[in-house]
Amino acid sequence: MAEKVTIATVARHARVSRQTVSNVLNTPQIVREETRQRVQEAIVALGYRVSQAARQMRTGRSRLIAMRIEPTRDGINGSVLDRFLHGLTESAEVAGYRVMLYTAGDTEREITAYDDLLSAYDLDGFVLTGTDHGDPRTAWLAEREVAFVAFGRPWDDLTAHPWVDVDGAAGTARATRHLLERGHRRIGFLGWPAPSGVGDDRRAGWRAALHAAGIDPAGLERAVEDGIAEGEWSMRDLLNADEPPTAVVCASDSLALGALQAVRASDPAVAVVGFDDTPVAAATGLTSVSQPLGEAAARCVDLLTAVLDGDQQSPEPVLLQPSLVLRHTA
């Protein structure tokens, strides 16, 4: 019979103490990366499996966190959260956690899901996405002292809870400056109706870049719901103006794809920039702002584990910088 693999076996194989192995399994963030990697390699090589029941009794945690799967829309922007979820799952696994997924059609149903999940499972915490003004989800969790972190800012109070976000204003400003450098002066914007935390942020970057260049953005903006069809007809409306834009920055790749269809049917010389750098952007040659979703997911796990470990009552928020992926359309 094969010898049972224990923490002591792993410790001998990795040439560390049993406490170090325990730290890698339970609080990996306190272990040096080189040591942590050596222990993890030993765990894989030996086939060591942690008893979740024993771990929960020892730590008082289930090592289980939950995240909502957003309802599908046009199949384009859903890929953004798919990439974030992939990164979250990988980062959580390294930290010794598993991710439970759940669905909810709207905010009210999501709060109901919190109650159901917390009653049925011993969850350690939640990762929220899609924050907005007056978000009732964060208030519900905070009132019940449930640990959570948000991928998205608390737009009404940036100190309200731990969060990780991508600087959307910096992304659209960079896209706008790129178009200015290419000689465009009339640069339009297709965004979402206010108030929208993310949408308003992306609009602000476009406006700021135009103002910095001494350009009045009046008449160059259209606000519509997100979608390909909406992007197409709102772009047609801009192109039919007395002074149509020669370029447009969009709040999403969905809007940009619609705008691109309108442009190709009317004036192929008009430049189009999207936001999110989805697979559709790559397939269609669409220049787009790219979010560092893998890093965002990893930082969400870092903040949530810090809250759970009690290392910091209010971890510092994280604002990441996007990049601009240049392709054929701009």
Short mmCIF file of C-alpha atoms in Angstrom, two decimals:
data_model
loop_
_atom_site.label_atom_id
_atom_site.label_comp_id
_atom_site.label_asym_id
_atom_site.label_seq_id
_atom_site.Cartn_x
_atom_site.Cartn_y
_atom_site.Cartn_z
CA MET A 1 0.00 0.00 0.00
CA ALA A 2 1.30 3.43 -0.95
CA GLU A 3 2.33 5.67 1.92
CA LYS A 4 -0.26 8.33 2.76
CA VAL A 5 0.90 11.76 1.66
CA THR A 6 0.71 14.23 4.54
CA ILE A 7 1.78 17.80 5.20
CA ALA A 8 4.98 16.36 6.69
CA THR A 9 5.65 14.47 3.43
CA VAL A 10 5.21 17.66 1.42
CA ALA A 11 7.45 19.57 3.83
CA ARG A 12 10.26 17.03 3.45
CA HIS A 13 9.95 17.05 -0.34
CA ALA A 14 9.99 20.87 -0.52
CA ARG A 15 12.67 21.21 2.17
CA VAL A 16 10.56 23.50 4.35
CA SER A 17 8.83 23.25 7.70
CA ARG A 18 5.31 21.85 8.14
CA GLN A 19 4.18 25.32 9.24
CA THR A 20 5.38 26.75 5.92
CA VAL A 21 3.31 24.16 4.04
CA SER A 22 0.33 25.04 6.20
CA ASN A 23 0.87 28.73 5.45
CA VAL A 24 0.98 28.06 1.70
CA LEU A 25 -2.32 26.20 1.97
CA ASN A 26 -4.11 28.64 4.25
CA THR A 27 -2.44 32.07 4.02
CA PRO A 28 -0.27 31.97 0.87
CA GLN A 29 0.16 35.73 0.72
CA ILE A 30 2.52 35.68 3.73
CA VAL A 31 4.93 33.21 2.08
CA ARG A 32 7.71 34.32 -0.24
CA GLU A 33 6.89 33.62 -3.88
CA GLU A 34 9.91 31.34 -4.43
CA THR A 35 9.08 29.25 -1.36
CA ARG A 36 5.37 29.18 -2.22
CA GLN A 37 6.13 27.93 -5.72
CA ARG A 38 8.42 25.19 -4.40
CA VAL A 39 5.75 23.97 -1.98
CA GLN A 40 3.06 24.06 -4.67
CA GLU A 41 5.28 22.02 -7.00
CA ALA A 42 5.78 19.47 -4.22
CA ILE A 43 2.01 19.28 -3.64
CA VAL A 44 1.41 18.57 -7.34
CA ALA A 45 4.30 16.08 -7.61
CA LEU A 46 3.16 14.10 -4.57
CA GLY A 47 -0.54 14.30 -5.35
CA TYR A 48 -1.34 15.76 -1.94
CA ARG A 49 -5.02 16.56 -1.43
CA VAL A 50 -6.21 18.87 1.31
CA SER A 51 -9.12 17.70 3.42
CA GLN A 52 -11.56 20.57 3.05
CA ALA A 53 -13.47 19.42 6.11
CA ALA A 54 -10.31 19.45 8.23
CA ARG A 55 -9.26 22.80 6.81
CA GLN A 56 -12.63 24.33 7.57
CA MET A 57 -12.51 23.06 11.14
CA ARG A 58 -8.99 24.44 11.56
CA THR A 59 -9.47 27.84 9.91
CA GLY A 60 -13.20 28.44 10.32
CA ARG A 61 -13.46 29.00 6.56
CA SER A 62 -15.01 27.12 3.66
CA ARG A 63 -12.46 28.56 1.17
CA LEU A 64 -15.44 29.21 -1.10
CA ILE A 65 -16.26 32.56 -2.72
CA ALA A 66 -19.18 33.35 -5.01
CA MET A 67 -19.65 35.45 -8.14
CA ARG A 68 -22.67 36.17 -10.30
CA ILE A 69 -22.74 35.30 -14.00
CA GLU A 70 -24.14 38.30 -15.85
CA PRO A 71 -27.15 37.81 -18.17
CA THR A 72 -26.12 37.45 -21.80
CA ARG A 73 -26.73 40.42 -24.09
CA ASP A 74 -25.32 40.52 -27.62
CA GLY A 75 -22.64 37.91 -27.06
CA ILE A 76 -19.84 40.48 -27.46
CA ASN A 77 -19.37 42.26 -24.17
CA GLY A 78 -20.17 39.11 -22.21
CA SER A 79 -16.71 37.92 -23.15
CA VAL A 80 -15.25 40.66 -20.92
CA LEU A 81 -16.59 39.07 -17.74
CA ASP A 82 -15.76 35.62 -19.11
CA ARG A 83 -12.09 36.63 -19.17
CA PHE A 84 -12.37 38.18 -15.73
CA LEU A 85 -13.99 35.00 -14.38
CA HIS A 86 -11.23 32.86 -15.88
CA GLY A 87 -8.61 35.01 -14.16
CA LEU A 88 -10.56 35.01 -10.90
CA THR A 89 -10.80 31.22 -10.87
CA GLU A 90 -7.07 30.83 -11.47
CA SER A 91 -6.09 33.41 -8.85
CA ALA A 92 -8.51 31.99 -6.31
CA GLU A 93 -7.10 28.50 -6.80
CA VAL A 94 -3.57 29.73 -6.13
CA ALA A 95 -4.84 31.33 -2.92
CA GLY A 96 -6.58 28.10 -1.90
CA TYR A 97 -10.14 29.12 -2.77
CA ARG A 98 -12.84 27.85 -5.10
CA VAL A 99 -15.34 30.01 -6.98
CA MET A 100 -19.06 29.26 -6.90
CA LEU A 101 -21.11 30.73 -9.75
CA TYR A 102 -24.74 31.78 -9.59
CA THR A 103 -27.17 33.56 -11.88
CA ALA A 104 -29.55 36.46 -11.28
CA GLY A 105 -31.52 38.44 -13.82
CA ASP A 106 -31.33 41.76 -11.99
CA THR A 107 -30.14 43.43 -8.77
CA GLU A 108 -33.19 42.46 -6.74
CA ARG A 109 -32.82 38.81 -7.70
CA GLU A 110 -29.11 38.98 -6.95
CA ILE A 111 -29.78 40.12 -3.39
CA THR A 112 -32.27 37.27 -3.02
CA ALA A 113 -29.54 34.94 -4.26
CA TYR A 114 -27.19 36.25 -1.55
CA ASP A 115 -29.71 35.29 1.11
CA ASP A 116 -30.29 31.85 -0.41
CA LEU A 117 -26.59 31.11 -0.88
CA LEU A 118 -25.61 32.22 2.62
CA SER A 119 -28.37 30.03 4.06
CA ALA A 120 -27.39 26.97 2.01
CA TYR A 121 -23.58 27.28 1.95
CA ASP A 122 -20.87 28.45 4.30
CA LEU A 123 -19.50 31.05 1.89
CA ASP A 124 -16.48 33.14 2.86
CA GLY A 125 -17.36 36.09 0.63
CA PHE A 126 -18.52 37.51 -2.70
CA VAL A 127 -16.96 39.16 -5.72
CA LEU A 128 -19.32 41.74 -7.21
CA THR A 129 -19.26 43.15 -10.74
CA GLY A 130 -21.09 45.93 -12.55
CA THR A 131 -21.30 48.52 -9.75
CA ASP A 132 -23.40 51.63 -10.22
CA HIS A 133 -24.75 54.66 -8.35
CA GLY A 134 -26.79 53.76 -5.26
CA ASP A 135 -25.89 50.07 -5.53
CA PRO A 136 -28.13 48.23 -3.03
CA ARG A 137 -26.07 45.03 -3.17
CA THR A 138 -23.08 46.50 -1.35
CA ALA A 139 -25.32 48.01 1.34
CA TRP A 140 -27.04 44.64 1.89
CA LEU A 141 -23.74 42.77 2.30
CA ALA A 142 -22.16 45.46 4.48
CA GLU A 143 -25.15 45.57 6.83
CA ARG A 144 -24.80 41.82 7.39
CA GLU A 145 -20.99 41.99 7.69
CA VAL A 146 -20.47 39.65 4.75
CA ALA A 147 -17.01 39.97 3.22
CA PHE A 148 -16.93 41.16 -0.38
CA VAL A 149 -14.87 43.00 -2.97
CA ALA A 150 -16.14 44.70 -6.11
CA PHE A 151 -14.74 44.77 -9.61
CA GLY A 152 -15.98 48.30 -10.14
CA ARG A 153 -15.96 51.46 -8.06
CA PRO A 154 -18.53 52.50 -5.44
CA TRP A 155 -19.42 55.58 -7.49
CA ASP A 156 -21.13 57.47 -4.65
CA ASP A 157 -18.33 57.01 -2.07
CA LEU A 158 -14.91 55.72 -3.13
CA THR A 159 -14.12 54.71 0.47
CA ALA A 160 -17.28 52.67 1.00
CA HIS A 161 -15.77 49.20 0.47
CA PRO A 162 -12.80 47.39 -1.10
CA TRP A 163 -12.72 47.63 -4.90
CA VAL A 164 -10.66 47.10 -8.01
CA ASP A 165 -11.40 48.95 -11.22
CA VAL A 166 -9.96 49.96 -14.56
CA ASP A 167 -9.59 53.66 -15.33
CA GLY A 168 -12.12 54.02 -18.15
CA ALA A 169 -11.58 57.76 -18.45
CA ALA A 170 -7.87 57.19 -19.02
CA GLY A 171 -8.73 54.66 -21.72
CA THR A 172 -11.05 56.90 -23.74
CA ALA A 173 -8.72 59.87 -23.25
CA ARG A 174 -5.85 57.84 -24.67
CA ALA A 175 -8.00 56.75 -27.63
CA THR A 176 -9.04 60.36 -28.26
CA ARG A 177 -5.45 61.64 -28.08
CA HIS A 178 -4.42 58.94 -30.57
CA LEU A 179 -7.06 60.20 -33.01
CA LEU A 180 -5.98 63.81 -32.43
CA GLU A 181 -2.39 62.85 -33.21
CA ARG A 182 -3.61 61.38 -36.49
CA GLY A 183 -5.07 64.73 -37.46
CA HIS A 184 -8.73 64.30 -36.48
CA ARG A 185 -10.48 67.29 -34.92
CA ARG A 186 -14.15 66.33 -35.01
CA ILE A 187 -14.12 63.20 -32.83
CA GLY A 188 -17.51 61.86 -31.80
CA PHE A 189 -18.51 59.68 -28.89
CA LEU A 190 -21.10 56.90 -28.64
CA GLY A 191 -21.91 56.15 -24.99
CA TRP A 192 -24.65 55.15 -22.61
CA PRO A 193 -27.37 57.30 -21.03
CA ALA A 194 -26.52 59.02 -17.73
CA PRO A 195 -26.34 58.28 -14.91
CA SER A 196 -24.03 55.36 -15.51
CA GLY A 197 -20.91 55.04 -13.40
CA VAL A 198 -18.85 53.26 -16.04
CA GLY A 199 -20.43 55.10 -18.97
CA ASP A 200 -20.01 58.54 -17.41
CA ASP A 201 -16.38 57.75 -16.61
CA ARG A 202 -15.61 56.75 -20.20
CA ARG A 203 -17.42 59.82 -21.55
CA ALA A 204 -15.41 62.06 -19.19
CA GLY A 205 -12.10 60.87 -20.65
CA TRP A 206 -13.20 61.72 -24.20
CA ARG A 207 -14.45 65.15 -23.14
CA ALA A 208 -11.29 65.95 -21.16
CA ALA A 209 -9.02 65.05 -24.09
CA LEU A 210 -11.01 67.25 -26.48
CA HIS A 211 -11.09 70.17 -24.04
CA ALA A 212 -7.32 69.83 -23.54
CA ALA A 213 -6.93 70.16 -27.31
CA GLY A 214 -9.14 73.26 -27.35
CA ILE A 215 -12.06 71.48 -29.05
CA ASP A 216 -15.71 71.93 -28.06
CA PRO A 217 -17.41 68.48 -27.93
CA ALA A 218 -20.90 69.95 -28.36
CA GLY A 219 -22.99 68.06 -30.90
CA LEU A 220 -20.47 65.21 -31.22
CA GLU A 221 -22.06 62.82 -28.71
CA ARG A 222 -24.90 60.31 -28.78
CA ALA A 223 -26.16 58.39 -25.73
CA VAL A 224 -27.90 55.06 -26.38
CA GLU A 225 -28.38 51.68 -24.76
CA ASP A 226 -25.57 49.23 -25.40
CA GLY A 227 -25.87 47.12 -28.53
CA ILE A 228 -24.80 46.69 -32.13
CA ALA A 229 -28.04 47.99 -33.64
CA GLU A 230 -27.97 51.03 -31.32
CA GLY A 231 -24.40 51.74 -32.33
CA GLU A 232 -25.28 51.57 -36.02
CA TRP A 233 -28.27 53.91 -36.01
CA SER A 234 -26.68 56.42 -33.61
CA MET A 235 -23.58 56.53 -35.83
CA ARG A 236 -25.78 57.10 -38.88
CA ASP A 237 -27.33 60.00 -37.00
CA LEU A 238 -23.90 61.51 -36.33
CA LEU A 239 -22.84 61.04 -39.95
CA ASN A 240 -25.97 62.87 -41.12
CA ALA A 241 -25.17 65.96 -39.03
CA ASP A 242 -24.24 69.22 -40.73
CA GLU A 243 -20.66 68.75 -39.55
CA PRO A 244 -20.19 64.98 -39.14
CA PRO A 245 -17.25 63.58 -37.19
CA THR A 246 -14.22 62.12 -38.94
CA ALA A 247 -13.65 59.70 -36.05
CA VAL A 248 -15.61 58.24 -33.15
CA VAL A 249 -14.73 56.74 -29.75
CA CYS A 250 -17.24 54.23 -28.37
CA ALA A 251 -17.98 53.11 -24.81
CA SER A 252 -18.05 49.45 -25.86
CA ASP A 253 -17.09 47.14 -28.70
CA SER A 254 -20.79 46.46 -29.29
CA LEU A 255 -21.44 50.13 -30.05
CA ALA A 256 -18.23 50.28 -32.06
CA LEU A 257 -19.19 47.30 -34.21
CA GLY A 258 -22.51 48.96 -35.01
CA ALA A 259 -20.71 52.23 -35.75
CA LEU A 260 -18.31 50.38 -38.02
CA GLN A 261 -21.21 48.95 -40.02
CA ALA A 262 -22.65 52.44 -40.49
CA VAL A 263 -19.26 53.85 -41.46
CA ARG A 264 -18.53 51.15 -44.03
CA ALA A 265 -21.91 51.80 -45.65
CA SER A 266 -21.45 55.57 -45.70
CA ASP A 267 -17.88 56.87 -45.28
CA PRO A 268 -15.16 54.22 -44.83
CA ALA A 269 -12.62 56.95 -44.05
CA VAL A 270 -14.16 57.61 -40.62
CA ALA A 271 -12.03 56.10 -37.83
CA VAL A 272 -13.69 53.96 -35.12
CA VAL A 273 -12.34 52.98 -31.70
CA GLY A 274 -14.08 50.54 -29.34
CA PHE A 275 -13.65 49.66 -25.69
CA ASP A 276 -12.94 46.25 -24.08
CA ASP A 277 -10.85 44.64 -26.85
CA THR A 278 -13.20 41.68 -27.20
CA PRO A 279 -12.49 38.77 -29.58
CA VAL A 280 -14.86 40.44 -32.06
CA ALA A 281 -12.57 43.50 -32.08
CA ALA A 282 -9.62 41.31 -32.99
CA ALA A 283 -11.60 39.48 -35.67
CA THR A 284 -12.87 42.66 -37.33
CA GLY A 285 -9.66 44.68 -37.07
CA LEU A 286 -11.24 47.13 -34.62
CA THR A 287 -8.91 49.36 -32.63
CA SER A 288 -10.04 49.06 -29.03
CA VAL A 289 -9.16 49.95 -25.43
CA SER A 290 -8.07 46.83 -23.54
CA GLN A 291 -8.66 46.20 -19.84
CA PRO A 292 -6.09 44.19 -17.80
CA LEU A 293 -8.73 41.70 -16.69
CA GLY A 294 -6.37 39.01 -15.43
CA GLU A 295 -4.62 41.51 -13.17
CA ALA A 296 -7.96 42.92 -12.02
CA ALA A 297 -9.13 39.44 -11.03
CA ALA A 298 -5.90 38.72 -9.16
CA ARG A 299 -6.12 41.98 -7.24
CA CYS A 300 -9.75 41.24 -6.31
CA VAL A 301 -8.60 37.97 -4.76
CA ASP A 302 -5.79 39.80 -2.94
CA LEU A 303 -8.21 42.35 -1.45
CA LEU A 304 -10.79 39.76 -0.46
CA THR A 305 -8.23 37.54 1.25
CA ALA A 306 -6.88 40.61 3.07
CA VAL A 307 -10.37 41.31 4.40
CA LEU A 308 -10.87 37.69 5.40
CA ASP A 309 -7.47 37.51 7.09
CA GLY A 310 -8.19 40.67 9.03
CA ASP A 311 -4.91 42.17 7.83
CA GLN A 312 -6.64 45.38 6.80
CA GLN A 313 -10.12 46.53 7.69
CA SER A 314 -10.24 48.79 4.65
CA PRO A 315 -7.74 47.67 2.00
CA GLU A 316 -6.57 50.36 -0.38
CA PRO A 317 -8.58 50.39 -3.62
CA VAL A 318 -6.85 49.49 -6.87
CA LEU A 319 -7.24 51.51 -10.06
CA LEU A 320 -5.59 49.83 -13.04
CA GLN A 321 -4.59 51.43 -16.32
CA PRO A 322 -5.93 50.20 -19.68
CA SER A 323 -4.03 50.07 -22.95
CA LEU A 324 -4.94 50.88 -26.54
CA VAL A 325 -4.71 48.05 -29.06
CA LEU A 326 -4.20 49.53 -32.52
CA ARG A 327 -5.69 47.78 -35.55
CA HIS A 328 -7.06 48.80 -38.95
CA THR A 329 -10.01 51.02 -37.97
CA ALA A 330 -8.01 53.84 -36.36
#
